[in-house]
Amino acid sequence: MKRMQAAVLRAADQPYSLEEVVLENLRPGEVRVKIVAAGMCHTDLWPRDQTEEFLPIIVGHEGSGIVDAVGPGVHGLEVGTHVVLSFAACRVCSACLGGHPAYCSKFNEFNFAGSYEDGTTSAHSVDGEPIKNRWFGQSSYAEYAVVDADNVVPVERDLPLELLAPLGCSVQTGAGAVLNEMALAPGQSIAVFGAGAVGLAAVMAAKLAGAKHIFVVDLHEERLRMAVDLGATQTILAGADTDVVGEIRKTCDGVDFSFETTSVTKVISESIAVLGLFGSAVLVGGGTGKLSVEPYELAGRKVTFVLEGSAVPRLFVPQLIGFWRAGQFPFDRMIETYGFDAINSAEADSLSGKTIKPVLVMNPSTVGVVQ
């Protein structure tokens, strides 16, 4: 067993509680990772919308760290390996075997339940109370995470782990939507709705792919300025009276692709209305927004919802790191680091829009962080 500090969510309307938690011994196929950093993603807010019976839970699903222990039956990973953690998948369904783990038949059970399939956990309080620690198969808001070996992406030891954490979900989702799902080609156009971490990752990927027009729509001027720095060719400050579709169509007769990250009903509709003939709208917003569209609007057009950038993490994360090393994908510019004990400040800054991508760092002395 292993004792550690973890950020436990015990009530939907309360801050995270930093507590001592006990991890049980590893099960077959698992590794224990000493977390160096963990990105904060809006999906981590989902447990706050659940009933109290769903709690307590440790969330966090953009972890990076160093393998600390290896369970029975694990091959290809050893203690000391530097890793990025990504989403969980069963690895045996038709989608997984076909190279599409993001569409695993058990994606929801493996990533959103917070527990093993039988309802058990491998974490508990010092008093023996079970604590869910399988959020996205990792629960990385803690000093250690128990992870299936298949969820782990080994990376080179010279890389800064505190910067790599967001690659496991938000950056992978945005960039993967453009490079994997859309396969955007040089000279094509894209409209990105929402300039958060996912949207800005898409902007960088679109620039990398050679897009001619990269429109970005957001409510925050500062984020739009960042979007321009990262490759946007035109930005639109959204507002109640803003004709987003009209502004985009002043430049081109509809875009080849749109990318919607907000899940706001009005914005979803706009992401379809801006499409040119044979255009595709890719939705990733994980909220409760509803799609409302007249059937004729889809004539010659497509709409799809993409999970995790349609990526295979062990292939795609190293590819993104390669682009970053080459100076072609500066995702680190979105990141602001926080000490682990500042987790509640990080969440507040993320919700307010002050920080695009908060990253919690377990050892603040190693990097400049917000305390």
JSON list of C-alpha atoms in Angstrom, two decimals, residues 139-306:
[
{"chain": "A", "resi": 139, "resn": "SER", "atom": "CA", "xyz": [-7.36, 10.38, -11.22]},
{"chain": "A", "resi": 140, "resn": "SER", "atom": "CA", "xyz": [-4.21, 12.47, -11.44]},
{"chain": "A", "resi": 141, "resn": "TYR", "atom": "CA", "xyz": [-5.03, 15.23, -8.93]},
{"chain": "A", "resi": 142, "resn": "ALA", "atom": "CA", "xyz": [-2.86, 13.36, -6.47]},
{"chain": "A", "resi": 143, "resn": "GLU", "atom": "CA", "xyz": [0.75, 12.57, -5.68]},
{"chain": "A", "resi": 144, "resn": "TYR", "atom": "CA", "xyz": [0.34, 9.13, -7.27]},
{"chain": "A", "resi": 145, "resn": "ALA", "atom": "CA", "xyz": [-2.01, 7.64, -9.85]},
{"chain": "A", "resi": 146, "resn": "VAL", "atom": "CA", "xyz": [-2.84, 3.99, -10.49]},
{"chain": "A", "resi": 147, "resn": "VAL", "atom": "CA", "xyz": [-3.11, 3.54, -14.25]},
{"chain": "A", "resi": 148, "resn": "ASP", "atom": "CA", "xyz": [-3.60, 0.71, -16.71]},
{"chain": "A", "resi": 149, "resn": "ALA", "atom": "CA", "xyz": [-0.32, 0.23, -18.53]},
{"chain": "A", "resi": 150, "resn": "ASP", "atom": "CA", "xyz": [-2.10, 0.74, -21.87]},
{"chain": "A", "resi": 151, "resn": "ASN", "atom": "CA", "xyz": [-3.04, 4.31, -20.83]},
{"chain": "A", "resi": 152, "resn": "VAL", "atom": "CA", "xyz": [0.60, 5.31, -20.50]},
{"chain": "A", "resi": 153, "resn": "VAL", "atom": "CA", "xyz": [2.63, 7.10, -23.17]},
{"chain": "A", "resi": 154, "resn": "PRO", "atom": "CA", "xyz": [6.41, 6.87, -22.54]},
{"chain": "A", "resi": 155, "resn": "VAL", "atom": "CA", "xyz": [8.34, 10.07, -23.33]},
{"chain": "A", "resi": 156, "resn": "GLU", "atom": "CA", "xyz": [11.99, 11.09, -23.41]},
{"chain": "A", "resi": 157, "resn": "ARG", "atom": "CA", "xyz": [13.58, 11.93, -20.06]},
{"chain": "A", "resi": 158, "resn": "ASP", "atom": "CA", "xyz": [14.86, 15.34, -21.19]},
{"chain": "A", "resi": 159, "resn": "LEU", "atom": "CA", "xyz": [11.34, 16.69, -21.75]},
{"chain": "A", "resi": 160, "resn": "PRO", "atom": "CA", "xyz": [9.68, 19.03, -19.18]},
{"chain": "A", "resi": 161, "resn": "LEU", "atom": "CA", "xyz": [6.90, 16.91, -17.70]},
{"chain": "A", "resi": 162, "resn": "GLU", "atom": "CA", "xyz": [5.10, 19.93, -16.26]},
{"chain": "A", "resi": 163, "resn": "LEU", "atom": "CA", "xyz": [4.47, 21.15, -19.81]},
{"chain": "A", "resi": 164, "resn": "LEU", "atom": "CA", "xyz": [3.51, 17.79, -21.31]},
{"chain": "A", "resi": 165, "resn": "ALA", "atom": "CA", "xyz": [0.52, 17.07, -19.03]},
{"chain": "A", "resi": 166, "resn": "PRO", "atom": "CA", "xyz": [-2.18, 18.74, -21.23]},
{"chain": "A", "resi": 167, "resn": "LEU", "atom": "CA", "xyz": [-1.18, 16.58, -24.20]},
{"chain": "A", "resi": 168, "resn": "GLY", "atom": "CA", "xyz": [-3.16, 13.71, -22.70]},
{"chain": "A", "resi": 169, "resn": "CYS", "atom": "CA", "xyz": [-6.57, 15.29, -23.37]},
{"chain": "A", "resi": 170, "resn": "SER", "atom": "CA", "xyz": [-7.24, 18.94, -24.26]},
{"chain": "A", "resi": 171, "resn": "VAL", "atom": "CA", "xyz": [-4.31, 19.53, -26.61]},
{"chain": "A", "resi": 172, "resn": "GLN", "atom": "CA", "xyz": [-4.71, 16.08, -28.12]},
{"chain": "A", "resi": 173, "resn": "THR", "atom": "CA", "xyz": [-8.43, 16.73, -28.65]},
{"chain": "A", "resi": 174, "resn": "GLY", "atom": "CA", "xyz": [-7.99, 20.04, -30.45]},
{"chain": "A", "resi": 175, "resn": "ALA", "atom": "CA", "xyz": [-5.00, 19.12, -32.57]},
{"chain": "A", "resi": 176, "resn": "GLY", "atom": "CA", "xyz": [-6.33, 15.63, -33.29]},
{"chain": "A", "resi": 177, "resn": "ALA", "atom": "CA", "xyz": [-9.66, 16.96, -34.50]},
{"chain": "A", "resi": 178, "resn": "VAL", "atom": "CA", "xyz": [-7.81, 18.95, -37.15]},
{"chain": "A", "resi": 179, "resn": "LEU", "atom": "CA", "xyz": [-5.03, 16.54, -38.10]},
{"chain": "A", "resi": 180, "resn": "ASN", "atom": "CA", "xyz": [-6.79, 13.19, -37.61]},
{"chain": "A", "resi": 181, "resn": "GLU", "atom": "CA", "xyz": [-10.53, 13.74, -38.03]},
{"chain": "A", "resi": 182, "resn": "MET", "atom": "CA", "xyz": [-10.61, 16.61, -40.54]},
{"chain": "A", "resi": 183, "resn": "ALA", "atom": "CA", "xyz": [-7.28, 15.82, -42.17]},
{"chain": "A", "resi": 184, "resn": "LEU", "atom": "CA", "xyz": [-7.26, 19.51, -43.08]},
{"chain": "A", "resi": 185, "resn": "ALA", "atom": "CA", "xyz": [-5.20, 20.12, -46.23]},
{"chain": "A", "resi": 186, "resn": "PRO", "atom": "CA", "xyz": [-3.09, 23.13, -47.30]},
{"chain": "A", "resi": 187, "resn": "GLY", "atom": "CA", "xyz": [-5.23, 25.98, -48.62]},
{"chain": "A", "resi": 188, "resn": "GLN", "atom": "CA", "xyz": [-8.41, 24.92, -46.82]},
{"chain": "A", "resi": 189, "resn": "SER", "atom": "CA", "xyz": [-10.30, 27.00, -44.26]},
{"chain": "A", "resi": 190, "resn": "ILE", "atom": "CA", "xyz": [-11.52, 26.50, -40.70]},
{"chain": "A", "resi": 191, "resn": "ALA", "atom": "CA", "xyz": [-13.62, 28.42, -38.18]},
{"chain": "A", "resi": 192, "resn": "VAL", "atom": "CA", "xyz": [-12.83, 27.68, -34.53]},
{"chain": "A", "resi": 193, "resn": "PHE", "atom": "CA", "xyz": [-15.50, 28.51, -31.95]},
{"chain": "A", "resi": 194, "resn": "GLY", "atom": "CA", "xyz": [-13.97, 28.96, -28.51]},
{"chain": "A", "resi": 195, "resn": "ALA", "atom": "CA", "xyz": [-10.37, 29.97, -27.84]},
{"chain": "A", "resi": 196, "resn": "GLY", "atom": "CA", "xyz": [-9.72, 27.81, -24.81]},
{"chain": "A", "resi": 197, "resn": "ALA", "atom": "CA", "xyz": [-7.00, 25.19, -24.72]},
{"chain": "A", "resi": 198, "resn": "VAL", "atom": "CA", "xyz": [-8.87, 22.84, -27.07]},
{"chain": "A", "resi": 199, "resn": "GLY", "atom": "CA", "xyz": [-9.70, 25.58, -29.58]},
{"chain": "A", "resi": 200, "resn": "LEU", "atom": "CA", "xyz": [-6.20, 27.06, -29.56]},
{"chain": "A", "resi": 201, "resn": "ALA", "atom": "CA", "xyz": [-4.68, 23.60, -30.05]},
{"chain": "A", "resi": 202, "resn": "ALA", "atom": "CA", "xyz": [-6.86, 23.37, -33.16]},
{"chain": "A", "resi": 203, "resn": "VAL", "atom": "CA", "xyz": [-5.59, 26.78, -34.31]},
{"chain": "A", "resi": 204, "resn": "MET", "atom": "CA", "xyz": [-1.97, 25.66, -34.00]},
{"chain": "A", "resi": 205, "resn": "ALA", "atom": "CA", "xyz": [-2.73, 22.42, -35.83]},
{"chain": "A", "resi": 206, "resn": "ALA", "atom": "CA", "xyz": [-4.54, 24.28, -38.62]},
{"chain": "A", "resi": 207, "resn": "LYS", "atom": "CA", "xyz": [-1.56, 26.57, -39.11]},
{"chain": "A", "resi": 208, "resn": "LEU", "atom": "CA", "xyz": [0.73, 23.55, -39.11]},
{"chain": "A", "resi": 209, "resn": "ALA", "atom": "CA", "xyz": [-1.47, 21.91, -41.75]},
{"chain": "A", "resi": 210, "resn": "GLY", "atom": "CA", "xyz": [-1.28, 24.97, -44.02]},
{"chain": "A", "resi": 211, "resn": "ALA", "atom": "CA", "xyz": [-4.81, 26.38, -43.70]},
{"chain": "A", "resi": 212, "resn": "LYS", "atom": "CA", "xyz": [-5.43, 29.53, -45.75]},
{"chain": "A", "resi": 213, "resn": "HIS", "atom": "CA", "xyz": [-8.12, 30.97, -43.48]},
{"chain": "A", "resi": 214, "resn": "ILE", "atom": "CA", "xyz": [-8.26, 30.35, -39.71]},
{"chain": "A", "resi": 215, "resn": "PHE", "atom": "CA", "xyz": [-11.17, 32.18, -38.11]},
{"chain": "A", "resi": 216, "resn": "VAL", "atom": "CA", "xyz": [-11.45, 32.20, -34.31]},
{"chain": "A", "resi": 217, "resn": "VAL", "atom": "CA", "xyz": [-14.54, 33.28, -32.36]},
{"chain": "A", "resi": 218, "resn": "ASP", "atom": "CA", "xyz": [-14.49, 33.97, -28.63]},
{"chain": "A", "resi": 219, "resn": "LEU", "atom": "CA", "xyz": [-15.86, 36.25, -25.91]},
{"chain": "A", "resi": 220, "resn": "HIS", "atom": "CA", "xyz": [-12.45, 37.31, -24.55]},
{"chain": "A", "resi": 221, "resn": "GLU", "atom": "CA", "xyz": [-10.26, 39.81, -26.40]},
{"chain": "A", "resi": 222, "resn": "GLU", "atom": "CA", "xyz": [-7.12, 38.56, -24.65]},
{"chain": "A", "resi": 223, "resn": "ARG", "atom": "CA", "xyz": [-7.73, 35.02, -25.90]},
{"chain": "A", "resi": 224, "resn": "LEU", "atom": "CA", "xyz": [-8.32, 36.30, -29.40]},
{"chain": "A", "resi": 225, "resn": "ARG", "atom": "CA", "xyz": [-4.96, 38.08, -29.27]},
{"chain": "A", "resi": 226, "resn": "MET", "atom": "CA", "xyz": [-3.39, 34.78, -28.25]},
{"chain": "A", "resi": 227, "resn": "ALA", "atom": "CA", "xyz": [-5.17, 33.10, -31.15]},
{"chain": "A", "resi": 228, "resn": "VAL", "atom": "CA", "xyz": [-3.57, 35.55, -33.59]},
{"chain": "A", "resi": 229, "resn": "ASP", "atom": "CA", "xyz": [-0.15, 34.88, -32.10]},
{"chain": "A", "resi": 230, "resn": "LEU", "atom": "CA", "xyz": [-0.71, 31.14, -32.57]},
{"chain": "A", "resi": 231, "resn": "GLY", "atom": "CA", "xyz": [-1.89, 31.35, -36.17]},
{"chain": "A", "resi": 232, "resn": "ALA", "atom": "CA", "xyz": [-5.40, 32.76, -36.51]},
{"chain": "A", "resi": 233, "resn": "THR", "atom": "CA", "xyz": [-5.86, 34.85, -39.66]},
{"chain": "A", "resi": 234, "resn": "GLN", "atom": "CA", "xyz": [-9.03, 36.58, -38.46]},
{"chain": "A", "resi": 235, "resn": "THR", "atom": "CA", "xyz": [-10.74, 36.86, -35.08]},
{"chain": "A", "resi": 236, "resn": "ILE", "atom": "CA", "xyz": [-14.32, 37.73, -34.15]},
{"chain": "A", "resi": 237, "resn": "LEU", "atom": "CA", "xyz": [-15.30, 39.04, -30.73]},
{"chain": "A", "resi": 238, "resn": "ALA", "atom": "CA", "xyz": [-18.61, 37.34, -30.02]},
{"chain": "A", "resi": 239, "resn": "GLY", "atom": "CA", "xyz": [-21.49, 39.22, -28.47]},
{"chain": "A", "resi": 240, "resn": "ALA", "atom": "CA", "xyz": [-25.26, 39.40, -28.46]},
{"chain": "A", "resi": 241, "resn": "ASP", "atom": "CA", "xyz": [-25.29, 41.58, -31.59]},
{"chain": "A", "resi": 242, "resn": "THR", "atom": "CA", "xyz": [-22.38, 39.98, -33.45]},
{"chain": "A", "resi": 243, "resn": "ASP", "atom": "CA", "xyz": [-23.23, 38.43, -36.83]},
{"chain": "A", "resi": 244, "resn": "VAL", "atom": "CA", "xyz": [-20.56, 35.74, -36.67]},
{"chain": "A", "resi": 245, "resn": "VAL", "atom": "CA", "xyz": [-21.70, 33.95, -39.81]},
{"chain": "A", "resi": 246, "resn": "GLY", "atom": "CA", "xyz": [-21.86, 37.19, -41.78]},
{"chain": "A", "resi": 247, "resn": "GLU", "atom": "CA", "xyz": [-18.40, 38.26, -40.64]},
{"chain": "A", "resi": 248, "resn": "ILE", "atom": "CA", "xyz": [-16.87, 34.99, -41.80]},
{"chain": "A", "resi": 249, "resn": "ARG", "atom": "CA", "xyz": [-18.70, 35.01, -45.11]},
{"chain": "A", "resi": 250, "resn": "LYS", "atom": "CA", "xyz": [-17.28, 38.46, -45.88]},
{"chain": "A", "resi": 251, "resn": "THR", "atom": "CA", "xyz": [-13.94, 36.71, -46.36]},
{"chain": "A", "resi": 252, "resn": "CYS", "atom": "CA", "xyz": [-14.94, 33.40, -47.93]},
{"chain": "A", "resi": 253, "resn": "ASP", "atom": "CA", "xyz": [-18.06, 31.66, -49.20]},
{"chain": "A", "resi": 254, "resn": "GLY", "atom": "CA", "xyz": [-18.21, 29.31, -46.25]},
{"chain": "A", "resi": 255, "resn": "VAL", "atom": "CA", "xyz": [-15.44, 27.31, -44.62]},
{"chain": "A", "resi": 256, "resn": "ASP", "atom": "CA", "xyz": [-14.28, 23.78, -45.26]},
{"chain": "A", "resi": 257, "resn": "PHE", "atom": "CA", "xyz": [-14.39, 22.93, -41.57]},
{"chain": "A", "resi": 258, "resn": "SER", "atom": "CA", "xyz": [-15.76, 24.34, -38.35]},
{"chain": "A", "resi": 259, "resn": "PHE", "atom": "CA", "xyz": [-14.69, 23.31, -34.88]},
{"chain": "A", "resi": 260, "resn": "GLU", "atom": "CA", "xyz": [-17.11, 23.89, -31.99]},
{"chain": "A", "resi": 261, "resn": "THR", "atom": "CA", "xyz": [-15.80, 23.65, -28.42]},
{"chain": "A", "resi": 262, "resn": "THR", "atom": "CA", "xyz": [-18.40, 25.50, -26.32]},
{"chain": "A", "resi": 263, "resn": "SER", "atom": "CA", "xyz": [-21.53, 23.31, -26.47]},
{"chain": "A", "resi": 264, "resn": "VAL", "atom": "CA", "xyz": [-23.62, 26.50, -26.46]},
{"chain": "A", "resi": 265, "resn": "THR", "atom": "CA", "xyz": [-26.73, 25.87, -28.58]},
{"chain": "A", "resi": 266, "resn": "LYS", "atom": "CA", "xyz": [-26.49, 29.14, -30.54]},
{"chain": "A", "resi": 267, "resn": "VAL", "atom": "CA", "xyz": [-22.80, 28.56, -31.25]},
{"chain": "A", "resi": 268, "resn": "ILE", "atom": "CA", "xyz": [-23.40, 24.99, -32.43]},
{"chain": "A", "resi": 269, "resn": "SER", "atom": "CA", "xyz": [-25.92, 26.36, -34.94]},
{"chain": "A", "resi": 270, "resn": "GLU", "atom": "CA", "xyz": [-23.43, 28.98, -36.11]},
{"chain": "A", "resi": 271, "resn": "SER", "atom": "CA", "xyz": [-20.74, 26.34, -36.58]},
{"chain": "A", "resi": 272, "resn": "ILE", "atom": "CA", "xyz": [-23.01, 24.64, -39.12]},
{"chain": "A", "resi": 273, "resn": "ALA", "atom": "CA", "xyz": [-24.21, 27.84, -40.79]},
{"chain": "A", "resi": 274, "resn": "VAL", "atom": "CA", "xyz": [-20.65, 28.93, -41.65]},
{"chain": "A", "resi": 275, "resn": "LEU", "atom": "CA", "xyz": [-19.92, 25.78, -43.66]},
{"chain": "A", "resi": 276, "resn": "GLY", "atom": "CA", "xyz": [-19.40, 25.96, -47.38]},
{"chain": "A", "resi": 277, "resn": "LEU", "atom": "CA", "xyz": [-20.66, 23.24, -49.71]},
{"chain": "A", "resi": 278, "resn": "PHE", "atom": "CA", "xyz": [-19.18, 19.84, -48.71]},
{"chain": "A", "resi": 279, "resn": "GLY", "atom": "CA", "xyz": [-17.98, 21.37, -45.44]},
{"chain": "A", "resi": 280, "resn": "SER", "atom": "CA", "xyz": [-17.82, 19.48, -42.15]},
{"chain": "A", "resi": 281, "resn": "ALA", "atom": "CA", "xyz": [-18.65, 20.65, -38.63]},
{"chain": "A", "resi": 282, "resn": "VAL", "atom": "CA", "xyz": [-16.73, 18.92, -35.84]},
{"chain": "A", "resi": 283, "resn": "LEU", "atom": "CA", "xyz": [-18.20, 19.23, -32.36]},
{"chain": "A", "resi": 284, "resn": "VAL", "atom": "CA", "xyz": [-16.32, 18.52, -29.13]},
{"chain": "A", "resi": 285, "resn": "GLY", "atom": "CA", "xyz": [-18.03, 20.69, -26.51]},
{"chain": "A", "resi": 286, "resn": "GLY", "atom": "CA", "xyz": [-18.84, 18.51, -23.52]},
{"chain": "A", "resi": 287, "resn": "GLY", "atom": "CA", "xyz": [-21.79, 20.48, -22.18]},
{"chain": "A", "resi": 288, "resn": "THR", "atom": "CA", "xyz": [-25.57, 20.24, -22.42]},
{"chain": "A", "resi": 289, "resn": "GLY", "atom": "CA", "xyz": [-26.08, 22.34, -25.56]},
{"chain": "A", "resi": 290, "resn": "LYS", "atom": "CA", "xyz": [-28.55, 20.96, -28.11]},
{"chain": "A", "resi": 291, "resn": "LEU", "atom": "CA", "xyz": [-28.17, 20.75, -31.87]},
{"chain": "A", "resi": 292, "resn": "SER", "atom": "CA", "xyz": [-31.09, 22.31, -33.72]},
{"chain": "A", "resi": 293, "resn": "VAL", "atom": "CA", "xyz": [-30.86, 22.40, -37.50]},
{"chain": "A", "resi": 294, "resn": "GLU", "atom": "CA", "xyz": [-33.15, 22.41, -40.51]},
{"chain": "A", "resi": 295, "resn": "PRO", "atom": "CA", "xyz": [-32.43, 19.28, -42.57]},
{"chain": "A", "resi": 296, "resn": "TYR", "atom": "CA", "xyz": [-31.79, 21.26, -45.76]},
{"chain": "A", "resi": 297, "resn": "GLU", "atom": "CA", "xyz": [-28.90, 23.05, -44.02]},
{"chain": "A", "resi": 298, "resn": "LEU", "atom": "CA", "xyz": [-27.05, 19.74, -44.10]},
{"chain": "A", "resi": 299, "resn": "ALA", "atom": "CA", "xyz": [-27.32, 19.31, -47.86]},
{"chain": "A", "resi": 300, "resn": "GLY", "atom": "CA", "xyz": [-23.78, 18.49, -48.99]},
{"chain": "A", "resi": 301, "resn": "ARG", "atom": "CA", "xyz": [-22.49, 19.04, -45.45]},
{"chain": "A", "resi": 302, "resn": "LYS", "atom": "CA", "xyz": [-21.58, 16.84, -42.48]},
{"chain": "A", "resi": 303, "resn": "VAL", "atom": "CA", "xyz": [-21.73, 17.13, -38.69]},
{"chain": "A", "resi": 304, "resn": "THR", "atom": "CA", "xyz": [-19.91, 14.84, -36.28]},
{"chain": "A", "resi": 305, "resn": "PHE", "atom": "CA", "xyz": [-18.91, 14.71, -32.61]},
{"chain": "A", "resi": 306, "resn": "VAL", "atom": "CA", "xyz": [-15.29, 13.76, -31.96]}
]
